[in-house]
């Protein structure tokens, strides 16, 4: 009976996801917000709560995040990663300053104390690699000039989590300086070792994994990815970082073959991840914290856009690409929920959990919209400014008569700046 209920529930979820995906495709819209709303409808406190398939959906959601990061890593080689880390670390510092500080300040203003401030800083700091990878794929932007900049910021954030999570865990547990330092040293050592192997022995790993048989290639790559992700998580390093580094280590024909084989599997489990996120959010807990969550979401959406714009400008990307980079980075998701979950488990500030949930729900819905519409909106404002500029009263120049003053070009402001 239990297996029958499980099959009915899980089948209904997959069928519903397929129909929502077709609906979103018909209107050329990302299906992620629809997946989240479906999770809210059938989760705890929703219209029709499900229970039998919850554990399977949770595992499927975890695999979805791992596959999203693996596919992201396949897009770039180890050389690309090292080069980006060397050139883009200032963007990581700007990202931390602009996006972690508002969360910490908000927690202190609400009287939650320094530990909760560190937790909320992490919630507002880290963008959702999973959501952003899916959105970039849906919008066909993986080959755009701003995409390496976006990925650099995401990679810096993911690597920063290898340091941040052990610190937060030690703060929440109230352990001593020695125990906290040991946990941090282990995490840093594991992340560095995996990165070293990926960069130094990537070709050896690719030869080991390579196979002319698609079935064997699929099994070996999937097994290796899950194994490395599990070991990384067991050692207090993010499983997503482990999967990303496996993708970085694979190159050439192996990377191309893996991308083709795993793309449908990634889409399936990624959709399950977004449904799982909605399933574990009680709609009744959202209204009391909606206003502060909205204010925090508005502020940090703007700071993320500013971060992406600055990083892309620094990399020499054009104006349109700068706005696209900023809009793409707005979404928060899996890491923010993981951080908030640690605080809730430790019993730190009861309102922090619902606030973080509402905040992430807002930005995970708005994120795909800002990724799609930030650049067109910026272009629209530029056009309005250009149209209104000639209507402004001209100020006569002391050196030239009004009749001899040149008209501003469409892409110039009234002062003639480019």
mmCIF file of C-alpha atoms in Angstrom:
data_model
loop_
_atom_site.group_PDB
_atom_site.id
_atom_site.type_symbol
_atom_site.label_atom_id
_atom_site.label_comp_id
_atom_site.label_asym_id
_atom_site.label_seq_id
_atom_site.Cartn_x
_atom_site.Cartn_y
_atom_site.Cartn_z
ATOM 1 C CA UNK A 1 0.000 0.000 0.000
ATOM 2 C CA UNK A 2 2.841 2.350 0.921
ATOM 3 C CA UNK A 3 4.633 1.747 -2.391
ATOM 4 C CA UNK A 4 1.382 2.337 -4.283
ATOM 5 C CA UNK A 5 0.868 5.704 -2.530
ATOM 6 C CA UNK A 6 4.497 6.581 -3.212
ATOM 7 C CA UNK A 7 4.145 5.796 -6.916
ATOM 8 C CA UNK A 8 0.923 7.816 -7.141
ATOM 9 C CA UNK A 9 2.446 10.837 -5.366
ATOM 10 C CA UNK A 10 5.768 10.765 -7.194
ATOM 11 C CA UNK A 11 4.081 10.137 -10.532
ATOM 12 C CA UNK A 12 1.754 13.073 -9.912
ATOM 13 C CA UNK A 13 4.757 15.288 -9.080
ATOM 14 C CA UNK A 14 6.645 14.341 -12.249
ATOM 15 C CA UNK A 15 3.515 14.682 -14.417
ATOM 16 C CA UNK A 16 2.727 18.060 -12.844
ATOM 17 C CA UNK A 17 6.284 19.266 -13.440
ATOM 18 C CA UNK A 18 6.074 18.246 -17.071
ATOM 19 C CA UNK A 19 2.796 20.138 -17.583
ATOM 20 C CA UNK A 20 4.137 23.232 -15.788
ATOM 21 C CA UNK A 21 7.294 23.096 -17.892
ATOM 22 C CA UNK A 22 5.200 22.982 -21.084
ATOM 23 C CA UNK A 23 3.092 25.889 -19.839
ATOM 24 C CA UNK A 24 6.204 27.955 -19.076
ATOM 25 C CA UNK A 25 7.706 27.047 -22.443
ATOM 26 C CA UNK A 26 4.568 28.179 -24.279
ATOM 27 C CA UNK A 27 4.949 31.657 -22.735
ATOM 28 C CA UNK A 28 8.784 31.575 -23.062
ATOM 29 C CA UNK A 29 9.167 31.892 -19.296
ATOM 30 C CA UNK A 30 11.441 30.106 -16.808
ATOM 31 C CA UNK A 31 9.500 27.272 -15.103
ATOM 32 C CA UNK A 32 11.316 27.680 -11.750
ATOM 33 C CA UNK A 33 8.691 29.960 -10.074
ATOM 34 C CA UNK A 34 5.944 27.528 -11.123
ATOM 35 C CA UNK A 35 7.862 24.594 -9.641
ATOM 36 C CA UNK A 36 8.173 26.476 -6.325
ATOM 37 C CA UNK A 37 4.486 27.363 -6.227
ATOM 38 C CA UNK A 38 3.651 23.699 -6.884
ATOM 39 C CA UNK A 39 5.819 22.747 -3.924
ATOM 40 C CA UNK A 40 4.012 25.261 -1.719
ATOM 41 C CA UNK A 41 0.631 23.889 -2.787
ATOM 42 C CA UNK A 42 1.499 20.257 -1.956
ATOM 43 C CA UNK A 43 3.853 20.762 1.012
ATOM 44 C CA UNK A 44 3.388 21.252 4.742
ATOM 45 C CA UNK A 45 0.311 23.447 5.327
ATOM 46 C CA UNK A 46 -0.471 23.548 1.599
ATOM 47 C CA UNK A 47 -3.644 22.682 -0.288
ATOM 48 C CA UNK A 48 -2.920 18.934 -0.550
ATOM 49 C CA UNK A 49 0.032 17.832 1.641
ATOM 50 C CA UNK A 50 2.000 14.783 0.484
ATOM 51 C CA UNK A 51 3.920 12.475 2.804
ATOM 52 C CA UNK A 52 4.790 9.085 1.325
ATOM 53 C CA UNK A 53 7.264 10.401 -1.260
ATOM 54 C CA UNK A 54 8.898 13.061 0.935
ATOM 55 C CA UNK A 55 12.123 11.155 1.670
ATOM 56 C CA UNK A 56 12.634 10.175 -1.978
ATOM 57 C CA UNK A 57 11.981 13.752 -3.109
ATOM 58 C CA UNK A 58 14.533 15.022 -0.560
ATOM 59 C CA UNK A 59 17.236 12.713 -1.968
ATOM 60 C CA UNK A 60 16.232 13.635 -5.519
ATOM 61 C CA UNK A 61 16.526 17.321 -4.659
ATOM 62 C CA UNK A 62 20.057 16.811 -3.312
ATOM 63 C CA UNK A 63 21.058 14.957 -6.484
ATOM 64 C CA UNK A 64 19.522 17.801 -8.510
ATOM 65 C CA UNK A 65 21.814 20.402 -6.915
ATOM 66 C CA UNK A 66 24.844 18.148 -7.424
ATOM 67 C CA UNK A 67 24.047 17.603 -11.122
ATOM 68 C CA UNK A 68 23.460 21.333 -11.664
ATOM 69 C CA UNK A 69 26.914 22.141 -10.293
ATOM 70 C CA UNK A 70 28.557 19.247 -12.169
ATOM 71 C CA UNK A 71 27.167 20.542 -15.475
ATOM 72 C CA UNK A 72 28.302 24.035 -14.558
ATOM 73 C CA UNK A 73 31.835 22.756 -13.987
ATOM 74 C CA UNK A 74 31.843 20.948 -17.351
ATOM 75 C CA UNK A 75 31.594 24.306 -19.112
ATOM 76 C CA UNK A 76 35.098 25.322 -17.981
ATOM 77 C CA UNK A 77 38.568 23.810 -17.680
ATOM 78 C CA UNK A 78 40.846 23.876 -14.655
ATOM 79 C CA UNK A 79 42.941 26.562 -16.350
ATOM 80 C CA UNK A 80 39.847 28.745 -16.731
ATOM 81 C CA UNK A 81 39.071 28.302 -13.025
ATOM 82 C CA UNK A 82 42.543 29.275 -11.791
ATOM 83 C CA UNK A 83 42.688 32.229 -14.188
ATOM 84 C CA UNK A 84 39.284 33.480 -13.033
ATOM 85 C CA UNK A 85 40.170 33.119 -9.360
ATOM 86 C CA UNK A 86 43.344 35.169 -9.876
ATOM 87 C CA UNK A 87 41.615 37.938 -11.794
ATOM 88 C CA UNK A 88 38.178 38.040 -10.161
ATOM 89 C CA UNK A 89 38.964 37.902 -6.427
ATOM 90 C CA UNK A 90 38.238 41.664 -6.061
ATOM 91 C CA UNK A 91 34.713 40.895 -7.290
ATOM 92 C CA UNK A 92 34.427 38.365 -4.462
ATOM 93 C CA UNK A 93 35.397 41.008 -1.914
ATOM 94 C CA UNK A 94 32.871 43.493 -3.345
ATOM 95 C CA UNK A 95 30.226 40.745 -3.380
ATOM 96 C CA UNK A 96 30.833 39.991 0.300
ATOM 97 C CA UNK A 97 30.794 43.663 1.335
ATOM 98 C CA UNK A 98 27.666 44.663 -0.580
ATOM 99 C CA UNK A 99 25.568 41.586 0.156
ATOM 100 C CA UNK A 100 26.625 40.124 3.512
ATOM 101 C CA UNK A 101 26.697 43.425 5.398
ATOM 102 C CA UNK A 102 22.973 44.261 4.812
ATOM 103 C CA UNK A 103 21.957 40.918 6.335
ATOM 104 C CA UNK A 104 24.157 41.454 9.389
ATOM 105 C CA UNK A 105 22.858 44.998 9.875
ATOM 106 C CA UNK A 106 19.229 43.835 9.570
ATOM 107 C CA UNK A 107 19.759 41.169 12.243
ATOM 108 C CA UNK A 108 21.382 43.676 14.616
ATOM 109 C CA UNK A 109 18.588 46.226 14.033
ATOM 110 C CA UNK A 110 16.034 43.545 14.985
ATOM 111 C CA UNK A 111 17.993 42.849 18.186
ATOM 112 C CA UNK A 112 18.961 39.280 17.287
ATOM 113 C CA UNK A 113 22.573 39.435 18.496
ATOM 114 C CA UNK A 114 25.963 38.843 16.808
ATOM 115 C CA UNK A 115 25.598 35.072 16.115
ATOM 116 C CA UNK A 116 22.277 35.553 14.295
ATOM 117 C CA UNK A 117 23.883 38.491 12.451
ATOM 118 C CA UNK A 118 26.625 36.198 11.108
ATOM 119 C CA UNK A 119 23.967 33.675 10.029
ATOM 120 C CA UNK A 120 21.730 36.236 8.266
ATOM 121 C CA UNK A 121 24.812 37.728 6.576
ATOM 122 C CA UNK A 122 25.439 34.341 4.973
ATOM 123 C CA UNK A 123 21.780 34.016 3.928
ATOM 124 C CA UNK A 124 21.857 37.341 2.052
ATOM 125 C CA UNK A 125 25.414 36.916 0.706
ATOM 126 C CA UNK A 126 25.305 33.678 -1.282
ATOM 127 C CA UNK A 127 23.533 33.508 -4.649
ATOM 128 C CA UNK A 128 21.906 30.262 -5.723
ATOM 129 C CA UNK A 129 24.283 28.441 -8.070
ATOM 130 C CA UNK A 130 21.551 25.917 -8.875
ATOM 131 C CA UNK A 131 18.897 28.478 -9.830
ATOM 132 C CA UNK A 132 21.364 30.633 -11.759
ATOM 133 C CA UNK A 133 22.788 27.673 -13.692
ATOM 134 C CA UNK A 134 19.269 26.643 -14.682
ATOM 135 C CA UNK A 135 18.272 30.189 -15.650
ATOM 136 C CA UNK A 136 21.379 30.753 -17.784
ATOM 137 C CA UNK A 137 20.696 27.485 -19.584
ATOM 138 C CA UNK A 138 17.018 28.361 -20.141
ATOM 139 C CA UNK A 139 17.935 31.805 -21.503
ATOM 140 C CA UNK A 140 20.686 30.400 -23.763
ATOM 141 C CA UNK A 141 23.408 32.577 -22.218
ATOM 142 C CA UNK A 142 26.112 29.979 -21.510
ATOM 143 C CA UNK A 143 28.220 31.363 -24.378
ATOM 144 C CA UNK A 144 27.750 35.057 -23.529
ATOM 145 C CA UNK A 145 30.698 37.293 -22.581
ATOM 146 C CA UNK A 146 29.307 38.034 -19.127
ATOM 147 C CA UNK A 147 28.843 34.340 -18.256
ATOM 148 C CA UNK A 148 32.476 33.730 -17.087
ATOM 149 C CA UNK A 149 32.107 36.739 -14.766
ATOM 150 C CA UNK A 150 28.891 35.337 -13.281
ATOM 151 C CA UNK A 151 30.496 31.922 -12.852
ATOM 152 C CA UNK A 152 33.576 33.468 -11.230
ATOM 153 C CA UNK A 153 31.419 35.165 -8.597
ATOM 154 C CA UNK A 154 29.522 31.901 -7.988
ATOM 155 C CA UNK A 155 32.721 29.877 -7.686
ATOM 156 C CA UNK A 156 34.213 32.404 -5.247
ATOM 157 C CA UNK A 157 31.028 32.210 -3.167
ATOM 158 C CA UNK A 158 31.038 28.398 -3.193
ATOM 159 C CA UNK A 159 34.681 28.259 -2.158
ATOM 160 C CA UNK A 160 34.033 30.876 0.531
ATOM 161 C CA UNK A 161 31.368 28.540 1.916
ATOM 162 C CA UNK A 162 34.134 26.030 2.652
ATOM 163 C CA UNK A 163 35.417 28.580 5.174
ATOM 164 C CA UNK A 164 32.128 30.149 6.255
ATOM 165 C CA UNK A 165 30.148 26.991 7.113
ATOM 166 C CA UNK A 166 32.667 25.575 9.641
ATOM 167 C CA UNK A 167 32.868 29.013 11.304
ATOM 168 C CA UNK A 168 29.079 29.268 11.597
ATOM 169 C CA UNK A 169 28.832 25.685 12.827
ATOM 170 C CA UNK A 170 31.395 26.416 15.557
ATOM 171 C CA UNK A 171 29.617 29.652 16.570
ATOM 172 C CA UNK A 172 26.207 27.938 16.754
ATOM 173 C CA UNK A 173 27.613 25.017 18.744
ATOM 174 C CA UNK A 174 29.474 27.352 21.113
ATOM 175 C CA UNK A 175 32.644 25.214 20.845
ATOM 176 C CA UNK A 176 36.021 26.476 21.952
ATOM 177 C CA UNK A 177 38.660 28.112 19.809
ATOM 178 C CA UNK A 178 40.725 24.906 19.440
ATOM 179 C CA UNK A 179 37.833 22.728 18.217
ATOM 180 C CA UNK A 180 36.616 25.426 15.855
ATOM 181 C CA UNK A 181 40.106 25.913 14.402
ATOM 182 C CA UNK A 182 40.476 22.160 13.816
ATOM 183 C CA UNK A 183 37.150 21.993 11.942
ATOM 184 C CA UNK A 184 38.154 24.958 9.803
ATOM 185 C CA UNK A 185 41.600 23.488 9.042
ATOM 186 C CA UNK A 186 40.071 20.176 7.904
ATOM 187 C CA UNK A 187 37.599 21.961 5.619
ATOM 188 C CA UNK A 188 40.268 24.144 4.048
ATOM 189 C CA UNK A 189 42.593 21.190 3.567
ATOM 190 C CA UNK A 190 39.954 19.087 1.812
ATOM 191 C CA UNK A 191 38.865 21.918 -0.486
ATOM 192 C CA UNK A 192 42.479 22.692 -1.391
ATOM 193 C CA UNK A 193 43.335 19.023 -2.011
ATOM 194 C CA UNK A 194 40.332 18.472 -4.296
ATOM 195 C CA UNK A 195 41.121 21.671 -6.203
ATOM 196 C CA UNK A 196 44.791 20.658 -6.556
ATOM 197 C CA UNK A 197 43.888 17.212 -7.925
ATOM 198 C CA UNK A 198 41.356 18.746 -10.339
ATOM 199 C CA UNK A 199 43.877 21.256 -11.680
ATOM 200 C CA UNK A 200 47.015 19.058 -11.693
ATOM 201 C CA UNK A 201 45.610 15.662 -12.701
ATOM 202 C CA UNK A 202 42.503 16.607 -14.699
ATOM 203 C CA UNK A 203 43.775 14.872 -17.865
ATOM 204 C CA UNK A 204 44.476 11.653 -15.962
ATOM 205 C CA UNK A 205 40.962 11.705 -14.530
ATOM 206 C CA UNK A 206 39.491 12.321 -17.996
ATOM 207 C CA UNK A 207 41.414 9.328 -19.430
ATOM 208 C CA UNK A 208 40.255 7.140 -16.530
ATOM 209 C CA UNK A 209 36.617 8.119 -17.035
ATOM 210 C CA UNK A 210 36.660 8.031 -20.866
ATOM 211 C CA UNK A 211 34.678 5.262 -22.584
ATOM 212 C CA UNK A 212 33.198 4.707 -26.052
ATOM 213 C CA UNK A 213 30.145 3.089 -24.477
ATOM 214 C CA UNK A 214 27.631 5.796 -23.405
ATOM 215 C CA UNK A 215 26.196 3.548 -20.681
ATOM 216 C CA UNK A 216 29.586 2.990 -19.034
ATOM 217 C CA UNK A 217 30.517 6.658 -19.358
ATOM 218 C CA UNK A 218 27.250 7.688 -17.689
ATOM 219 C CA UNK A 219 27.666 5.235 -14.812
ATOM 220 C CA UNK A 220 31.323 6.117 -14.148
ATOM 221 C CA UNK A 221 30.817 9.909 -14.250
ATOM 222 C CA UNK A 222 27.646 9.823 -12.150
ATOM 223 C CA UNK A 223 29.188 7.456 -9.628
ATOM 224 C CA UNK A 224 32.400 9.482 -9.361
ATOM 225 C CA UNK A 225 30.464 12.740 -8.914
ATOM 226 C CA UNK A 226 28.211 11.381 -6.165
ATOM 227 C CA UNK A 227 31.195 9.765 -4.423
ATOM 228 C CA UNK A 228 33.260 12.966 -4.377
ATOM 229 C CA UNK A 229 30.231 15.072 -3.369
ATOM 230 C CA UNK A 230 29.440 12.714 -0.497
ATOM 231 C CA UNK A 231 33.024 12.661 0.771
ATOM 232 C CA UNK A 232 33.191 16.474 0.562
ATOM 233 C CA UNK A 233 29.972 16.825 2.551
ATOM 234 C CA UNK A 234 31.133 14.304 5.136
ATOM 235 C CA UNK A 235 34.261 16.429 5.661
ATOM 236 C CA UNK A 236 32.268 19.669 6.193
ATOM 237 C CA UNK A 237 32.822 20.869 2.601
ATOM 238 C CA UNK A 238 29.823 21.584 0.380
ATOM 239 C CA UNK A 239 28.754 18.632 -1.806
ATOM 240 C CA UNK A 240 28.028 21.181 -4.537
ATOM 241 C CA UNK A 241 31.665 22.346 -4.486
ATOM 242 C CA UNK A 242 32.832 18.729 -4.802
ATOM 243 C CA UNK A 243 30.547 18.132 -7.814
ATOM 244 C CA UNK A 244 31.672 21.388 -9.416
ATOM 245 C CA UNK A 245 35.343 20.412 -9.108
ATOM 246 C CA UNK A 246 34.641 17.010 -10.715
ATOM 247 C CA UNK A 247 33.122 18.876 -13.664
ATOM 248 C CA UNK A 248 36.202 21.111 -13.834
ATOM 249 C CA UNK A 249 38.495 18.052 -13.872
ATOM 250 C CA UNK A 250 36.756 16.541 -16.934
ATOM 251 C CA UNK A 251 37.623 18.037 -20.300
ATOM 252 C CA UNK A 252 37.594 17.429 -24.061
ATOM 253 C CA UNK A 253 35.432 14.651 -25.538
ATOM 254 C CA UNK A 254 34.651 13.263 -22.060
ATOM 255 C CA UNK A 255 33.132 16.597 -20.997
ATOM 256 C CA UNK A 256 31.118 16.872 -24.223
ATOM 257 C CA UNK A 257 29.821 13.294 -23.983
ATOM 258 C CA UNK A 258 28.953 13.707 -20.302
ATOM 259 C CA UNK A 259 27.100 16.939 -21.002
ATOM 260 C CA UNK A 260 24.933 15.241 -23.632
ATOM 261 C CA UNK A 261 24.200 12.184 -21.493
ATOM 262 C CA UNK A 262 23.442 13.987 -18.220
ATOM 263 C CA UNK A 263 21.427 16.969 -19.480
ATOM 264 C CA UNK A 264 18.003 15.224 -19.330
ATOM 265 C CA UNK A 265 18.850 13.737 -15.920
ATOM 266 C CA UNK A 266 19.909 17.161 -14.643
ATOM 267 C CA UNK A 267 16.670 18.774 -15.802
ATOM 268 C CA UNK A 268 14.582 16.100 -14.052
ATOM 269 C CA UNK A 269 16.348 16.259 -10.676
ATOM 270 C CA UNK A 270 16.727 20.045 -10.775
ATOM 271 C CA UNK A 271 12.954 20.346 -11.104
ATOM 272 C CA UNK A 272 12.566 17.979 -8.123
ATOM 273 C CA UNK A 273 14.913 20.231 -6.103
ATOM 274 C CA UNK A 274 12.756 23.294 -6.636
ATOM 275 C CA UNK A 275 9.587 21.370 -5.718
ATOM 276 C CA UNK A 276 11.283 20.074 -2.563
ATOM 277 C CA UNK A 277 12.156 23.635 -1.566
ATOM 278 C CA UNK A 278 8.487 24.610 -1.781
ATOM 279 C CA UNK A 279 7.304 21.426 -0.040
ATOM 280 C CA UNK A 280 9.204 22.333 3.126
ATOM 281 C CA UNK A 281 7.788 25.826 3.454
ATOM 282 C CA UNK A 282 4.599 26.277 5.480
ATOM 283 C CA UNK A 283 2.618 29.073 3.791
ATOM 284 C CA UNK A 284 1.180 30.140 7.207
ATOM 285 C CA UNK A 285 4.651 31.076 8.529
ATOM 286 C CA UNK A 286 5.300 33.606 5.766
ATOM 287 C CA UNK A 287 2.862 36.545 6.402
ATOM 288 C CA UNK A 288 4.271 37.630 9.840
ATOM 289 C CA UNK A 289 7.769 38.128 8.399
ATOM 290 C CA UNK A 290 6.782 39.218 4.909
ATOM 291 C CA UNK A 291 7.485 42.963 5.247
ATOM 292 C CA UNK A 292 11.040 42.702 6.657
ATOM 293 C CA UNK A 293 11.776 39.927 4.167
ATOM 294 C CA UNK A 294 10.531 42.105 1.300
ATOM 295 C CA UNK A 295 12.650 45.060 2.438
ATOM 296 C CA UNK A 296 15.754 42.890 2.789
ATOM 297 C CA UNK A 297 15.078 41.263 -0.604
ATOM 298 C CA UNK A 298 14.719 44.662 -2.298
ATOM 299 C CA UNK A 299 17.963 45.999 -0.820
ATOM 300 C CA UNK A 300 20.033 42.898 -1.563
ATOM 301 C CA UNK A 301 18.585 42.505 -5.069
ATOM 302 C CA UNK A 302 19.901 45.995 -5.837
ATOM 303 C CA UNK A 303 23.285 45.255 -4.222
ATOM 304 C CA UNK A 304 23.611 42.008 -6.215
ATOM 305 C CA UNK A 305 22.852 43.852 -9.459
ATOM 306 C CA UNK A 306 25.485 46.422 -8.501
ATOM 307 C CA UNK A 307 27.953 43.600 -7.765
ATOM 308 C CA UNK A 308 27.417 41.905 -11.127
ATOM 309 C CA UNK A 309 27.516 45.220 -13.007
ATOM 310 C CA UNK A 310 30.792 46.207 -11.320
ATOM 311 C CA UNK A 311 32.418 42.790 -11.870
ATOM 312 C CA UNK A 312 31.407 42.692 -15.556
ATOM 313 C CA UNK A 313 32.563 46.267 -16.125
ATOM 314 C CA UNK A 314 35.904 45.417 -14.543
ATOM 315 C CA UNK A 315 36.209 42.454 -16.958
ATOM 316 C CA UNK A 316 35.608 44.730 -19.956
ATOM 317 C CA UNK A 317 32.085 43.478 -20.745
ATOM 318 C CA UNK A 318 29.731 45.897 -22.561
ATOM 319 C CA UNK A 319 26.897 47.778 -20.886
ATOM 320 C CA UNK A 320 24.192 45.254 -21.836
ATOM 321 C CA UNK A 321 26.292 42.383 -20.509
ATOM 322 C CA UNK A 322 26.906 44.240 -17.247
ATOM 323 C CA UNK A 323 23.180 44.554 -16.583
ATOM 324 C CA UNK A 324 22.614 40.905 -17.559
ATOM 325 C CA UNK A 325 25.381 39.809 -15.148
ATOM 326 C CA UNK A 326 23.854 41.827 -12.305
ATOM 327 C CA UNK A 327 20.314 40.598 -12.907
ATOM 328 C CA UNK A 328 21.460 36.972 -13.154
ATOM 329 C CA UNK A 329 23.107 36.988 -9.712
ATOM 330 C CA UNK A 330 19.989 38.072 -7.761
ATOM 331 C CA UNK A 331 18.523 34.623 -6.980
ATOM 332 C CA UNK A 332 19.230 33.046 -3.569
ATOM 333 C CA UNK A 333 18.431 29.425 -2.835
ATOM 334 C CA UNK A 334 19.996 26.226 -1.569
ATOM 335 C CA UNK A 335 22.955 27.651 0.393
ATOM 336 C CA UNK A 336 20.772 30.258 2.123
ATOM 337 C CA UNK A 337 18.377 27.532 3.239
ATOM 338 C CA UNK A 338 21.246 25.342 4.463
ATOM 339 C CA UNK A 339 22.646 28.236 6.549
ATOM 340 C CA UNK A 340 19.253 29.130 8.014
ATOM 341 C CA UNK A 341 18.625 25.444 8.754
ATOM 342 C CA UNK A 342 21.781 25.275 10.883
ATOM 343 C CA UNK A 343 20.567 28.227 12.963
ATOM 344 C CA UNK A 344 17.063 26.800 13.382
ATOM 345 C CA UNK A 345 18.484 23.437 14.516
ATOM 346 C CA UNK A 346 20.687 25.221 17.068
ATOM 347 C CA UNK A 347 17.692 27.174 18.437
ATOM 348 C CA UNK A 348 18.998 30.615 17.482
ATOM 349 C CA UNK A 349 16.262 33.274 17.158
ATOM 350 C CA UNK A 350 12.896 31.596 16.292
ATOM 351 C CA UNK A 351 11.947 34.239 13.702
ATOM 352 C CA UNK A 352 15.132 33.703 11.696
ATOM 353 C CA UNK A 353 13.882 30.527 9.983
ATOM 354 C CA UNK A 354 10.591 31.959 8.608
ATOM 355 C CA UNK A 355 12.328 35.223 7.620
ATOM 356 C CA UNK A 356 15.045 33.359 5.711
ATOM 357 C CA UNK A 357 12.440 31.144 4.040
ATOM 358 C CA UNK A 358 10.303 34.117 2.936
ATOM 359 C CA UNK A 359 13.419 35.982 1.776
ATOM 360 C CA UNK A 360 14.660 33.085 -0.339
ATOM 361 C CA UNK A 361 11.189 32.422 -1.763
ATOM 362 C CA UNK A 362 10.915 36.049 -2.856
ATOM 363 C CA UNK A 363 14.328 36.118 -4.507
ATOM 364 C CA UNK A 364 14.114 32.660 -6.032
ATOM 365 C CA UNK A 365 10.921 33.815 -7.773
ATOM 366 C CA UNK A 366 12.247 37.295 -8.639
ATOM 367 C CA UNK A 367 15.719 36.047 -9.634
ATOM 368 C CA UNK A 368 14.717 34.501 -12.993
ATOM 369 C CA UNK A 369 12.718 37.681 -13.739
ATOM 370 C CA UNK A 370 15.647 40.018 -13.014
ATOM 371 C CA UNK A 371 17.912 37.767 -15.104
ATOM 372 C CA UNK A 372 15.519 38.155 -18.032
ATOM 373 C CA UNK A 373 14.369 41.766 -17.685
ATOM 374 C CA UNK A 374 17.130 43.829 -15.962
ATOM 375 C CA UNK A 375 18.936 44.579 -19.236
ATOM 376 C CA UNK A 376 15.753 45.473 -21.226
ATOM 377 C CA UNK A 377 14.593 47.719 -18.346
ATOM 378 C CA UNK A 378 17.968 49.477 -18.227
ATOM 379 C CA UNK A 379 17.794 49.986 -22.014
ATOM 380 C CA UNK A 380 14.270 51.402 -21.674
ATOM 381 C CA UNK A 381 15.417 53.903 -19.032
ATOM 382 C CA UNK A 382 18.363 54.918 -21.230
ATOM 383 C CA UNK A 383 16.018 55.516 -24.166
ATOM 384 C CA UNK A 384 13.664 57.611 -22.048
ATOM 385 C CA UNK A 385 16.607 59.657 -20.824
ATOM 386 C CA UNK A 386 17.829 60.170 -24.389
ATOM 387 C CA UNK A 387 14.338 61.225 -25.558
ATOM 388 C CA UNK A 388 13.833 63.636 -22.665
ATOM 389 C CA UNK A 389 17.313 65.168 -22.878
ATOM 390 C CA UNK A 390 16.624 67.387 -25.988
ATOM 391 C CA UNK A 391 13.401 68.629 -24.316
ATOM 392 C CA UNK A 392 15.340 70.132 -21.409
ATOM 393 C CA UNK A 393 15.935 73.915 -21.673
ATOM 394 C CA UNK A 394 19.318 74.576 -23.242
ATOM 395 C CA UNK A 395 21.827 76.546 -21.181
ATOM 396 C CA UNK A 396 23.626 79.088 -23.425
ATOM 397 C CA UNK A 397 27.364 78.632 -23.485
ATOM 398 C CA UNK A 398 29.354 81.776 -22.712
ATOM 399 C CA UNK A 399 31.716 80.958 -25.601
ATOM 400 C CA UNK A 400 29.115 80.030 -28.254
ATOM 401 C CA UNK A 401 25.706 81.314 -29.245
ATOM 402 C CA UNK A 402 22.683 78.975 -28.690
ATOM 403 C CA UNK A 403 22.277 78.568 -32.455
ATOM 404 C CA UNK A 404 25.793 77.165 -32.874
ATOM 405 C CA UNK A 405 25.601 74.635 -29.977
ATOM 406 C CA UNK A 406 25.603 70.988 -31.292
ATOM 407 C CA UNK A 407 22.664 68.681 -30.444
ATOM 408 C CA UNK A 408 23.467 65.785 -28.103
ATOM 409 C CA UNK A 409 23.791 62.365 -29.726
ATOM 410 C CA UNK A 410 21.125 59.775 -28.799
ATOM 411 C CA UNK A 411 23.548 57.879 -26.527
ATOM 412 C CA UNK A 412 24.893 61.009 -24.821
ATOM 413 C CA UNK A 413 23.620 62.949 -21.862
ATOM 414 C CA UNK A 414 22.959 66.726 -22.139
ATOM 415 C CA UNK A 415 26.495 67.454 -20.955
ATOM 416 C CA UNK A 416 27.870 65.542 -23.948
ATOM 417 C CA UNK A 417 29.460 62.709 -21.933
ATOM 418 C CA UNK A 418 29.526 59.342 -23.809
#
